mmCIF file with all atom_site columns, C-alpha atoms in Angstrom:
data_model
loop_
_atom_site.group_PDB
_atom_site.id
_atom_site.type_symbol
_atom_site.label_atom_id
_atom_site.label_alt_id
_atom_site.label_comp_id
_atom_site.label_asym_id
_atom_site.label_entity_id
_atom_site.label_seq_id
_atom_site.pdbx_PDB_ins_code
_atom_site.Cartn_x
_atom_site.Cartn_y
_atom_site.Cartn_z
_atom_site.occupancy
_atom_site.B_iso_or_equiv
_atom_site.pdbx_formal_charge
_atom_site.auth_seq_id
_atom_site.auth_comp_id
_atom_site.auth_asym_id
_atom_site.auth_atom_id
_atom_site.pdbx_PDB_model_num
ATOM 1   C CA . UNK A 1 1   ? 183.272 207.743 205.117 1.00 92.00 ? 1   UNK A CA 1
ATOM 2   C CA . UNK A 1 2   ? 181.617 204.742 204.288 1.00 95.00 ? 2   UNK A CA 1
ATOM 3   C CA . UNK A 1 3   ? 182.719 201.616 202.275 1.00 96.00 ? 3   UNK A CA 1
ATOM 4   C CA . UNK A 1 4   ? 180.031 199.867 200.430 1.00 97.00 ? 4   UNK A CA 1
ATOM 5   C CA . UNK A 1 5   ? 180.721 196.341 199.009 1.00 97.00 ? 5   UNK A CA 1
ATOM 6   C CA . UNK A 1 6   ? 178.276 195.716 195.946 1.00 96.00 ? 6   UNK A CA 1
ATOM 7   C CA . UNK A 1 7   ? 177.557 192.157 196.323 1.00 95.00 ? 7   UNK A CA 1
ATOM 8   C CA . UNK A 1 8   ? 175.187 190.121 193.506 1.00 91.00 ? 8   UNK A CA 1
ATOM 9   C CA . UNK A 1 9   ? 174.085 185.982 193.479 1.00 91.00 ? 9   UNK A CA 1
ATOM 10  C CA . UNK A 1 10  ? 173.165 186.507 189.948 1.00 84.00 ? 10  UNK A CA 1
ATOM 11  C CA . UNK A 1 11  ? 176.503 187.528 187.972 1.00 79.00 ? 11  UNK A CA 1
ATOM 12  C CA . UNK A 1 12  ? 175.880 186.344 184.570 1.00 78.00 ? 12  UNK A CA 1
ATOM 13  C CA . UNK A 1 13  ? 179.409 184.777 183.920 1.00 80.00 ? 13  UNK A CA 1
ATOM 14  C CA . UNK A 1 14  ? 179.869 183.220 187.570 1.00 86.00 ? 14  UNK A CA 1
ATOM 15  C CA . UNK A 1 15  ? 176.354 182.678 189.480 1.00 87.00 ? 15  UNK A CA 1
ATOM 16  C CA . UNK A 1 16  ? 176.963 182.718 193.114 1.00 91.00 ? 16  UNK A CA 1
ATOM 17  C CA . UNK A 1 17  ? 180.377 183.963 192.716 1.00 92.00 ? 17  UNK A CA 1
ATOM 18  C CA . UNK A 1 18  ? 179.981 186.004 196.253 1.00 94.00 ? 18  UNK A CA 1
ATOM 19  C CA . UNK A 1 19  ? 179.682 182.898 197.939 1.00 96.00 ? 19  UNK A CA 1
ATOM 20  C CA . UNK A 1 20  ? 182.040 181.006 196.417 1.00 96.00 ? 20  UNK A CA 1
ATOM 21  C CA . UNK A 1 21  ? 184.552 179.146 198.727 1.00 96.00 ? 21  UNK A CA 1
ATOM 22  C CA . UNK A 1 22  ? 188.030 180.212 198.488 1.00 96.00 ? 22  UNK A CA 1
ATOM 23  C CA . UNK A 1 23  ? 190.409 178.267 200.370 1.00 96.00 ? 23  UNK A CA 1
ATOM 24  C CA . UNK A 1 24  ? 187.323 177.821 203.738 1.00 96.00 ? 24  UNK A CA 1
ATOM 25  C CA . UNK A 1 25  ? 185.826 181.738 203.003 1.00 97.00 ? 25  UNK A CA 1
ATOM 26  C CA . UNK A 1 26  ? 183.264 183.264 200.631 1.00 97.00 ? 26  UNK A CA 1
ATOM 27  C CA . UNK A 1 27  ? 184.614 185.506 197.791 1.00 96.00 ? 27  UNK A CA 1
ATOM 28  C CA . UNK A 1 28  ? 182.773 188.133 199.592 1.00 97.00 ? 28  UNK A CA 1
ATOM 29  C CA . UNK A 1 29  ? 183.828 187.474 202.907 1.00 97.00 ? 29  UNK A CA 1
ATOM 30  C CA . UNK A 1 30  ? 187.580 187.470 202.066 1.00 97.00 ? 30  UNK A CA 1
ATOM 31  C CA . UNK A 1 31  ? 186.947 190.792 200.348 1.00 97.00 ? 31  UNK A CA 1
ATOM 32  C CA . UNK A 1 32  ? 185.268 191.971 203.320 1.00 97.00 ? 32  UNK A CA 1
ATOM 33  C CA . UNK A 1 33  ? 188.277 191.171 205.856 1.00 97.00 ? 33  UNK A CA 1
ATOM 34  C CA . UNK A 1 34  ? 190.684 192.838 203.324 1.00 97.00 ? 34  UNK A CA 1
ATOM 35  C CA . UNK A 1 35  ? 188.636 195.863 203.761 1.00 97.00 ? 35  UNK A CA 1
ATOM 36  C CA . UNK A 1 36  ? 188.100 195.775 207.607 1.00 97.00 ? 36  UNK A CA 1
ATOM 37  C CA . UNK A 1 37  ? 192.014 195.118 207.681 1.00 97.00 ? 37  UNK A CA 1
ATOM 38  C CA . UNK A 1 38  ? 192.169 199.222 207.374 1.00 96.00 ? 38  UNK A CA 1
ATOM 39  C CA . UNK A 1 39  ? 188.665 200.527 207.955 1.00 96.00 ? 39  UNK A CA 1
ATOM 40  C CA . UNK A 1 40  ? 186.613 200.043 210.997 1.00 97.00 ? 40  UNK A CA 1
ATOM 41  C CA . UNK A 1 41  ? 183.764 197.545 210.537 1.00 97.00 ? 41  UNK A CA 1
ATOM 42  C CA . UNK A 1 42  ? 181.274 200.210 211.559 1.00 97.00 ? 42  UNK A CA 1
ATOM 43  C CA . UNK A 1 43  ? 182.161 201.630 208.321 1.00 97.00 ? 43  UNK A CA 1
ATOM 44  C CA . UNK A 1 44  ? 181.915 198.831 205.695 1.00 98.00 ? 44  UNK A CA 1
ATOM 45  C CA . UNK A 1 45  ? 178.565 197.844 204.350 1.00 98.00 ? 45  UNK A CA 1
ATOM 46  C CA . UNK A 1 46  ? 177.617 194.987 202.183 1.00 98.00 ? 46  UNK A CA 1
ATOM 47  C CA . UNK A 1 47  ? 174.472 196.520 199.570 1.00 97.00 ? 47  UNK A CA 1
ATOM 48  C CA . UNK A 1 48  ? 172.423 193.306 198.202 1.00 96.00 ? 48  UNK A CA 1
ATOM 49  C CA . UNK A 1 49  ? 169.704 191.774 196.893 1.00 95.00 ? 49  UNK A CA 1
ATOM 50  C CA . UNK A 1 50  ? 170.005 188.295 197.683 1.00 95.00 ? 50  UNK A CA 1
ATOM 51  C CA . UNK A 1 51  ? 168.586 186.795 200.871 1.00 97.00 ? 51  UNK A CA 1
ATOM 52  C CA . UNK A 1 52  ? 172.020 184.323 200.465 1.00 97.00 ? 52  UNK A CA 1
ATOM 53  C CA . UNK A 1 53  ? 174.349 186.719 200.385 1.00 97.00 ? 53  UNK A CA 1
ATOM 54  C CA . UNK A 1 54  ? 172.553 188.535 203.675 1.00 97.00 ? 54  UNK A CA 1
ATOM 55  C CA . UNK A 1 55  ? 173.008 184.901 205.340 1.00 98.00 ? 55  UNK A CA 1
ATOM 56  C CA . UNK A 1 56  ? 175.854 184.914 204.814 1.00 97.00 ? 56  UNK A CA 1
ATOM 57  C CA . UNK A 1 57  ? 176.830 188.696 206.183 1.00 97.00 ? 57  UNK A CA 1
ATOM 58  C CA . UNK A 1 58  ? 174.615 187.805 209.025 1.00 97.00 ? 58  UNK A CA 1
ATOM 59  C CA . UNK A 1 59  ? 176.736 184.651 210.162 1.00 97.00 ? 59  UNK A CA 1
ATOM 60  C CA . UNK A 1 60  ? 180.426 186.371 209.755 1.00 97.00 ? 60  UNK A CA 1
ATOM 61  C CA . UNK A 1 61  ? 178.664 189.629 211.371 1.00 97.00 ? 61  UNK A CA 1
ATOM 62  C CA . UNK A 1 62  ? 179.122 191.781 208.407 1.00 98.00 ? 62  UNK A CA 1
ATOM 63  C CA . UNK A 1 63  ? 176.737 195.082 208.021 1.00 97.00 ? 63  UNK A CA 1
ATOM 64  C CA . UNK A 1 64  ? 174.557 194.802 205.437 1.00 98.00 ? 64  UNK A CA 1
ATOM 65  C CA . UNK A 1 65  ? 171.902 196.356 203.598 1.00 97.00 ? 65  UNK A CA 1
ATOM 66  C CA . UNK A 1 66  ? 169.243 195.160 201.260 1.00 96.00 ? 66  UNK A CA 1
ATOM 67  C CA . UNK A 1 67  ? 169.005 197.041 197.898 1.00 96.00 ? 67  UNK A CA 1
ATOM 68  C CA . UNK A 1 68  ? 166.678 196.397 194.686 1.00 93.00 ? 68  UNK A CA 1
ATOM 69  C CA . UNK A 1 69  ? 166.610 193.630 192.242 1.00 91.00 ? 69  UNK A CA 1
ATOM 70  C CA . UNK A 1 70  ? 166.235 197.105 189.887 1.00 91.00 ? 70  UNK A CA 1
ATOM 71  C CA . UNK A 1 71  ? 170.013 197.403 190.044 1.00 90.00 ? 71  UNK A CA 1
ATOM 72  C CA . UNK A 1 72  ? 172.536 197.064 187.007 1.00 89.00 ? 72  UNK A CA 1
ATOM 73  C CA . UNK A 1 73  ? 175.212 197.852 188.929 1.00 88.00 ? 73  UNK A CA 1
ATOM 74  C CA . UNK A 1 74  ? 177.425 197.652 191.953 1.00 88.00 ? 74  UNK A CA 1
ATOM 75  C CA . UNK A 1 75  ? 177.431 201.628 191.140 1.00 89.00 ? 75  UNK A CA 1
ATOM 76  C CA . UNK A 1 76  ? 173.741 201.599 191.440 1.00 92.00 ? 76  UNK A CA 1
ATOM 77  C CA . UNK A 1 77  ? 174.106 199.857 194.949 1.00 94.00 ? 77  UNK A CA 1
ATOM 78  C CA . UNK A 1 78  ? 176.316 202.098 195.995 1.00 94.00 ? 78  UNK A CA 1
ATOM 79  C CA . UNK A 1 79  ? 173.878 205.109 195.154 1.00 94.00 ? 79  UNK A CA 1
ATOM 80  C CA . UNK A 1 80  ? 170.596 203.427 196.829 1.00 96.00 ? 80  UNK A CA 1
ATOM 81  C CA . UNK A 1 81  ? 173.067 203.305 199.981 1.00 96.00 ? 81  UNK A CA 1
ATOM 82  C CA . UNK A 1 82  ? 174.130 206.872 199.591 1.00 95.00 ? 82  UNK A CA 1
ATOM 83  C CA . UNK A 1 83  ? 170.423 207.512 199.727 1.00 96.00 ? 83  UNK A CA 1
ATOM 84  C CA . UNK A 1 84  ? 169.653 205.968 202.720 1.00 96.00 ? 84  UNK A CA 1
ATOM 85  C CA . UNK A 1 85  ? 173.075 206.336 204.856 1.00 96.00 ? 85  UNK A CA 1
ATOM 86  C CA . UNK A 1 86  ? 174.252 209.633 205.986 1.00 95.00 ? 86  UNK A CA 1
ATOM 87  C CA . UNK A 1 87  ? 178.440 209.998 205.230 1.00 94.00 ? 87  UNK A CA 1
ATOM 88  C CA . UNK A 1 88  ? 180.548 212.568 203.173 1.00 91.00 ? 88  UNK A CA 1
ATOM 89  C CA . UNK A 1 89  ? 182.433 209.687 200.810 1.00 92.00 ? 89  UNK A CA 1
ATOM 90  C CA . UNK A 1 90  ? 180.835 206.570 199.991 1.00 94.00 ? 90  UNK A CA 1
ATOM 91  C CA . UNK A 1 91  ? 183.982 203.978 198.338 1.00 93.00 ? 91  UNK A CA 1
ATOM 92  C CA . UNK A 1 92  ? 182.770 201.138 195.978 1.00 93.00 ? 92  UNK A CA 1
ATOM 93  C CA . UNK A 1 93  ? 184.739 198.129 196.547 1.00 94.00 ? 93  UNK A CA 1
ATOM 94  C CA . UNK A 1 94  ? 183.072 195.395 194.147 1.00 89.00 ? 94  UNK A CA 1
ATOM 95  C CA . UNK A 1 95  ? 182.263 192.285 196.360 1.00 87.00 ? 95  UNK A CA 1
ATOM 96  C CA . UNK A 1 96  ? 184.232 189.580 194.378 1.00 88.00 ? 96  UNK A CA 1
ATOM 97  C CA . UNK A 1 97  ? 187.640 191.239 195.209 1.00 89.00 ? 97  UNK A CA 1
ATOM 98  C CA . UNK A 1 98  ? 188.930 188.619 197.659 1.00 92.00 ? 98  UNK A CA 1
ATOM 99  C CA . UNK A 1 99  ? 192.747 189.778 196.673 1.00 93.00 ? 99  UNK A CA 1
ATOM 100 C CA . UNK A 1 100 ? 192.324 193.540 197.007 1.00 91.00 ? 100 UNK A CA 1
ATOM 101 C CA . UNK A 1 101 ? 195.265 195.555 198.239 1.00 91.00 ? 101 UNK A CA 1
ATOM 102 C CA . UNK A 1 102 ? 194.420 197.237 201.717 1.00 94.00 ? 102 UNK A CA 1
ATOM 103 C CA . UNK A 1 103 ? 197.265 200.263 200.415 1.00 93.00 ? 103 UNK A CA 1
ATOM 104 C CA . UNK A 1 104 ? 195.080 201.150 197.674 1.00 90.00 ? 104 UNK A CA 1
ATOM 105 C CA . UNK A 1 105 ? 192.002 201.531 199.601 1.00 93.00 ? 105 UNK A CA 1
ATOM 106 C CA . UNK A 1 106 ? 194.366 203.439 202.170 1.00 94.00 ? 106 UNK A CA 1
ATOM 107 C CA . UNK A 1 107 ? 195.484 205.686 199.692 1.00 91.00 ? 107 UNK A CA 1
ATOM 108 C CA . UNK A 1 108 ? 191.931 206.501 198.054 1.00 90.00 ? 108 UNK A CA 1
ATOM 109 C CA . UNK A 1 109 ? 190.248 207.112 201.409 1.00 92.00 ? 109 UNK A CA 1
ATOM 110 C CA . UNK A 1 110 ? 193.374 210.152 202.263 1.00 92.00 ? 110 UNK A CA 1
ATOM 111 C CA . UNK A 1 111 ? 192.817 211.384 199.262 1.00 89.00 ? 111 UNK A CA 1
ATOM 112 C CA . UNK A 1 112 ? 188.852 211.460 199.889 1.00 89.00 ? 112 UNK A CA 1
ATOM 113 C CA . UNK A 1 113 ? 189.553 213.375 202.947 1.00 89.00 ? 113 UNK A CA 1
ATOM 114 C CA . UNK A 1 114 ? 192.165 215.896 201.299 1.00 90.00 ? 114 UNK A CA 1
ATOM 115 C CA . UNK A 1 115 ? 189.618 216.696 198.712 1.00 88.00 ? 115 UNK A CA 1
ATOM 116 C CA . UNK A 1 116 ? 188.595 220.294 198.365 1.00 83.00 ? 116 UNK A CA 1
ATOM 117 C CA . UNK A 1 117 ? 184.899 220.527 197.532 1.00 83.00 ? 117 UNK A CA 1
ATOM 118 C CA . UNK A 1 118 ? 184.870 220.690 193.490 1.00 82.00 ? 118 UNK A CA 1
ATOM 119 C CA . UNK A 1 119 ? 185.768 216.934 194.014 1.00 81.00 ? 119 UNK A CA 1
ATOM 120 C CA . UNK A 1 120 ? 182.948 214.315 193.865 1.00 77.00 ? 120 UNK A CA 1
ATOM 121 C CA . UNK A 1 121 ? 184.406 211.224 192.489 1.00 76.00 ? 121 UNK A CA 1
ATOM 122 C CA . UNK A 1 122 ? 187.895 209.439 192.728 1.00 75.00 ? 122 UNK A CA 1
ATOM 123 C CA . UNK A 1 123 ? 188.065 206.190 190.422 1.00 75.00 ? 123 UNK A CA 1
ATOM 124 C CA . UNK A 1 124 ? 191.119 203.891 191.350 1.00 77.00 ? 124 UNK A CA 1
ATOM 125 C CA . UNK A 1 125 ? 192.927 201.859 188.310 1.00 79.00 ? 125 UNK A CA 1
ATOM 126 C CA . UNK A 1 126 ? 195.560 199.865 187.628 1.00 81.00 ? 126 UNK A CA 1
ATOM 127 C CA . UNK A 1 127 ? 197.912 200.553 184.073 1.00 85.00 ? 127 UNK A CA 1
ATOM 128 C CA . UNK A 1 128 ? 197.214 197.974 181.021 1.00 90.00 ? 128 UNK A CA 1
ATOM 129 C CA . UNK A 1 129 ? 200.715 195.968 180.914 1.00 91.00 ? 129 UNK A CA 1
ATOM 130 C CA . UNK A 1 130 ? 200.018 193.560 178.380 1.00 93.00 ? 130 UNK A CA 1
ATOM 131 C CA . UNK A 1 131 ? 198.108 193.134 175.081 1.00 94.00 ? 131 UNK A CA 1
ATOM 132 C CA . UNK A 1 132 ? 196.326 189.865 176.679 1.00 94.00 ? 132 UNK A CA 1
ATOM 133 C CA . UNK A 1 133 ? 194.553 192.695 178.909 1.00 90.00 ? 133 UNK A CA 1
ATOM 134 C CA . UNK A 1 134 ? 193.700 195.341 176.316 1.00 91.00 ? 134 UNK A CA 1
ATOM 135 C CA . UNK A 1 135 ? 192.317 193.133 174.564 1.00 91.00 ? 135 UNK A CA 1
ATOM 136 C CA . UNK A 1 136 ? 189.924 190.754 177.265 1.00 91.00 ? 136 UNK A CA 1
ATOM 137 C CA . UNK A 1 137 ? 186.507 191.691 177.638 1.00 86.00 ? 137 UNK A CA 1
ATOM 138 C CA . UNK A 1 138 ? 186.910 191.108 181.971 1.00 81.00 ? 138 UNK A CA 1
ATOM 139 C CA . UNK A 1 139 ? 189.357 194.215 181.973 1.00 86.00 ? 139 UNK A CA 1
ATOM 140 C CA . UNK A 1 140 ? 187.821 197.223 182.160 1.00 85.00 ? 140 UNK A CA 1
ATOM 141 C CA . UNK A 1 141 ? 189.612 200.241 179.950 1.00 89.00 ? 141 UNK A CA 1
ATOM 142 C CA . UNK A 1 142 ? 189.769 203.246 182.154 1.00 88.00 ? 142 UNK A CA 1
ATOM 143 C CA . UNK A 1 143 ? 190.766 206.621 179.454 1.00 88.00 ? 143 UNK A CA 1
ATOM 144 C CA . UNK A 1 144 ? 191.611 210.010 181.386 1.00 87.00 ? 144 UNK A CA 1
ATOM 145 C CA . UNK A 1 145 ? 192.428 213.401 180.326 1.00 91.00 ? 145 UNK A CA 1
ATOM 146 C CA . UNK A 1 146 ? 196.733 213.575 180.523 1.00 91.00 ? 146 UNK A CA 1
ATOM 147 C CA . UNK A 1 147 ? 195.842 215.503 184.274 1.00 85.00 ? 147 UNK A CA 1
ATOM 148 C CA . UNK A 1 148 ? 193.802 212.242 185.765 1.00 80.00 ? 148 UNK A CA 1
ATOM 149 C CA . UNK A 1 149 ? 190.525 212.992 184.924 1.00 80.00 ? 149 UNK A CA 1
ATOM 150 C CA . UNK A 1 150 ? 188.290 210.482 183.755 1.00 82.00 ? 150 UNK A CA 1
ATOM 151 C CA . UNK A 1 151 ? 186.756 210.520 180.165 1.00 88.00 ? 151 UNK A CA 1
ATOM 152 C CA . UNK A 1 152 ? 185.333 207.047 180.568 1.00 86.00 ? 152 UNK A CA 1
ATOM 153 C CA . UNK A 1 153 ? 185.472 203.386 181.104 1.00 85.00 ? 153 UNK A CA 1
ATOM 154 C CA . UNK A 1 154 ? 184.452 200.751 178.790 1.00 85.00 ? 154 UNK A CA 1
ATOM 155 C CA . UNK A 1 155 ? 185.062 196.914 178.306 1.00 76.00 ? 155 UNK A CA 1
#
């Protein structure tokens, strides 16, 4: 099992937002040490394009691995790893999650190794509470079938 943190320089709405200090850390290095709080570091790998954000893995000792400039996506990151690193479950954590919960990771990666082999994908969520959610654009939507599957995802 590997976990791959998508990290970009150029988000459109927040350039640089990897490497944005938060409270004396990058963005993505807070992310990063929420992740190695409950998976080896062995196991976590930082997919970029961006010689900055490699600097910056390099001096906190963070695995990394340089992907295109092709990319859309942290999903498309993910894949060019999956390509090039051998591992039964590849998890995306997106690199500007500085606040993620360690228990939901926990609880995706035993369900990754309960799977029986018709699963492929798990996608974690969190319920829409408010309106002020539904309706922002930064939220993603997440609509599944009333068993869990997923249907799709859209802004």
């Amino acid at each position: 099992m590997i976990v791959v943190i998508p990290a970009r320089y150029a988000s459109t709405r927040f350039p640089g937002k990897a490497l944005a200090d938060l409270g004396g850390k990058s963005v993505l290095r807070r992310c990063f040490e929420q992740v190695t709080s409950v998976v080896p570091r062995s196991q976590v790998i930082v997919a970029t394009d961006d010689e900055r954000i490699v600097a910056e893995c390099s001096r906190f000792d963070m695995r990394w691995l340089l992907t295109s400039s092709a990319c859309l996506t942290g999903t498309d990151r993910v894949a060019e790893v999956a390509e090039r690193v051998d591992s039964e479950w590849f998890i995306n954590v997106q690199g500007d999650e500085p606040f993620l919960d360690p228990t939901g990771l926990q609880i995706i990666i035993r369900r990754a190794s309960d799977a029986g082999p018709e699963v492929h994908l798990f996608n974690a969520y969190a319920q829409i509470e408010s309106e002020s959610d539904f309706r922002s654009a930064t939220v993603p939507k997440v609509v599944t079938t009333p068993d869990g599957r997923l249907l799709y995802v859209s802004r």
